[in-house]
Amino acid sequence: MNDSGRRLHDELQPAQILGAVRQLGGFGVKEVRFTGGEPTISPALIDAMRLARSFDIRVSIGTNAVAITREKANELFTAGLCGAIVSIDGSEDSHDEIRGAGAYRRSWQGMMCLLDASVSVRVNAVAMRSTRAGLPALACACEEAGVTLYVRRFIPSGRMVGCVSELLTVSEYRHIQASLQPYIERGVVDGHYLDGGCGHCSAGSTGMVILPNGDVQSCGFLSDLGEPSYGNIAREPIKDIWERVLSSAYLANSADALASLNGASLDLPRTNCLAIAVGVQRAPIRIRRQS
């Protein structure tokens, strides 16, 4: 709904956001996740959520929860919020190192406000070299709070494009799995690759992303890695744009990059994520399998 930096000069207006939600409702979309930036500071969020629920669309948000007070959480729940994905980067120390002093505490307080308002909450953490040591502490905190921790693989995209040194090797993932195993067995922790599987890539198959300016991409990560826009919802119907996503040559080429990555002699877990494949392809790495 907004950018994580400065306000864009061409951000969609509230009326355009509501128009997009109406199109999605008529298109038969099952779920809309409002993200950013930070969606909870958007003046259009509450009306957009109410409208989506009128079409029986499941509504969720991706948030850092910093701006969520008890009153805001109740307002979100009343408007129809079904679930919140709260981003936490490992332990309190590692999270604050990335996001600033006190950020962990403010995010945790906002998350607890959501729980108190009867909103379903999941914590998302990205497993990367600089934060992996804090994952067990985060899992412990999540268990105490009664929320699930979902561990995602790092994707070298956005502000972290080219930072392939943060990618974890196969053995490092096994170490994370071992350290989190008690929490996995108790149903506290879930996530990509922790069970040995690859997961599913939604790009161009089950989902798409509408950027703050209305441009449509197959994936938010791929949009930062050179994927061309498939159209803009301010200028044409979403359904027409989706048809172009389904026939995307870019996604076909990305699938080739994925096959190449999985077949390369790199000490990385196999993946079905197109963005990981493209991110690694754009910034070749020298992590070889152990002999």
Steps between C-alpha positions, in 0.01 A plus 500: 500500500803725539875494457744436784691818420368838395147541378485432126373780278281255312356294787144383445233722650251347749226494235729306265582248772130444564444462127768232489335313788166506316669352193662229710164418654342463159799299383443233765815564703504302826744703709650849498803583712565868557869574545742788447706669614263492790129456422372603843593864436309512169179708517339257255557180698183479710262578212688261271474222757129553552441497126703181454303325772174599328618279212582220748871547432729392782699804617847493652778752552878486499621738769782586737222572757684806632205734436237262641344611826219328687251737333649439154491124547132510595426721200677254268313204646165676470576587137545130424870425543542122496873469558822695548852404395744679732863529388757435773870460415617247755588585859447844653865592443510393135161661426604832656833492319312487169201723580621733775510506879169407659345370176462145632314614811266725301425225247434250780265741678308558177477126439360443849236767433394304191476178700296674769262618226448136386702542180686187387874574496800331343857620542720491191878484531754481220779249553827658395857485619484817711181404690500119520646488851197684637235269358477261800445797735230633269335157488497489880339846517240401240410186693450704817277744307301220338585587140652303214844591369544457125862489385560616144808472281693817430446645150771738369256767385391855588746679727686169534545441127842353437550401867543136414743453789189489722376181329532191716665178392345156525691422819401834655135424431539160662647672805201737516263208467675318785492806725128552432398133500329505844289797389424335165379186679275709725350681201650838590731529199430440132672620187677458174747210485480415869326175411732424209249610235527790258163668531294651221570820302185707454643731233277485195297209636298577813583861572605840372616828652359848447767758580417833670487674160264241350757304299434125502778246551493125550707533819617786721853360509520454123386860449830610659697257283409633157158347436310734265161630607208317340279808507352758734161469668439873464497457122350158425301216657684269737363193323668604174829555681477159668470333161838650407652374824390147413677514163813679626824430313688648795361234733587229249859627490505516879396135508806423289713688754341291774590175326853629450536596867374164627736322264806710587780389730401747771460407863147642517171322577293418195221748444185566300526877561551687173619813683782313673610359166494839327666673796787251501529518120533880516774478764691174445637342815783263574353261753606154389375171632721338758688202361 
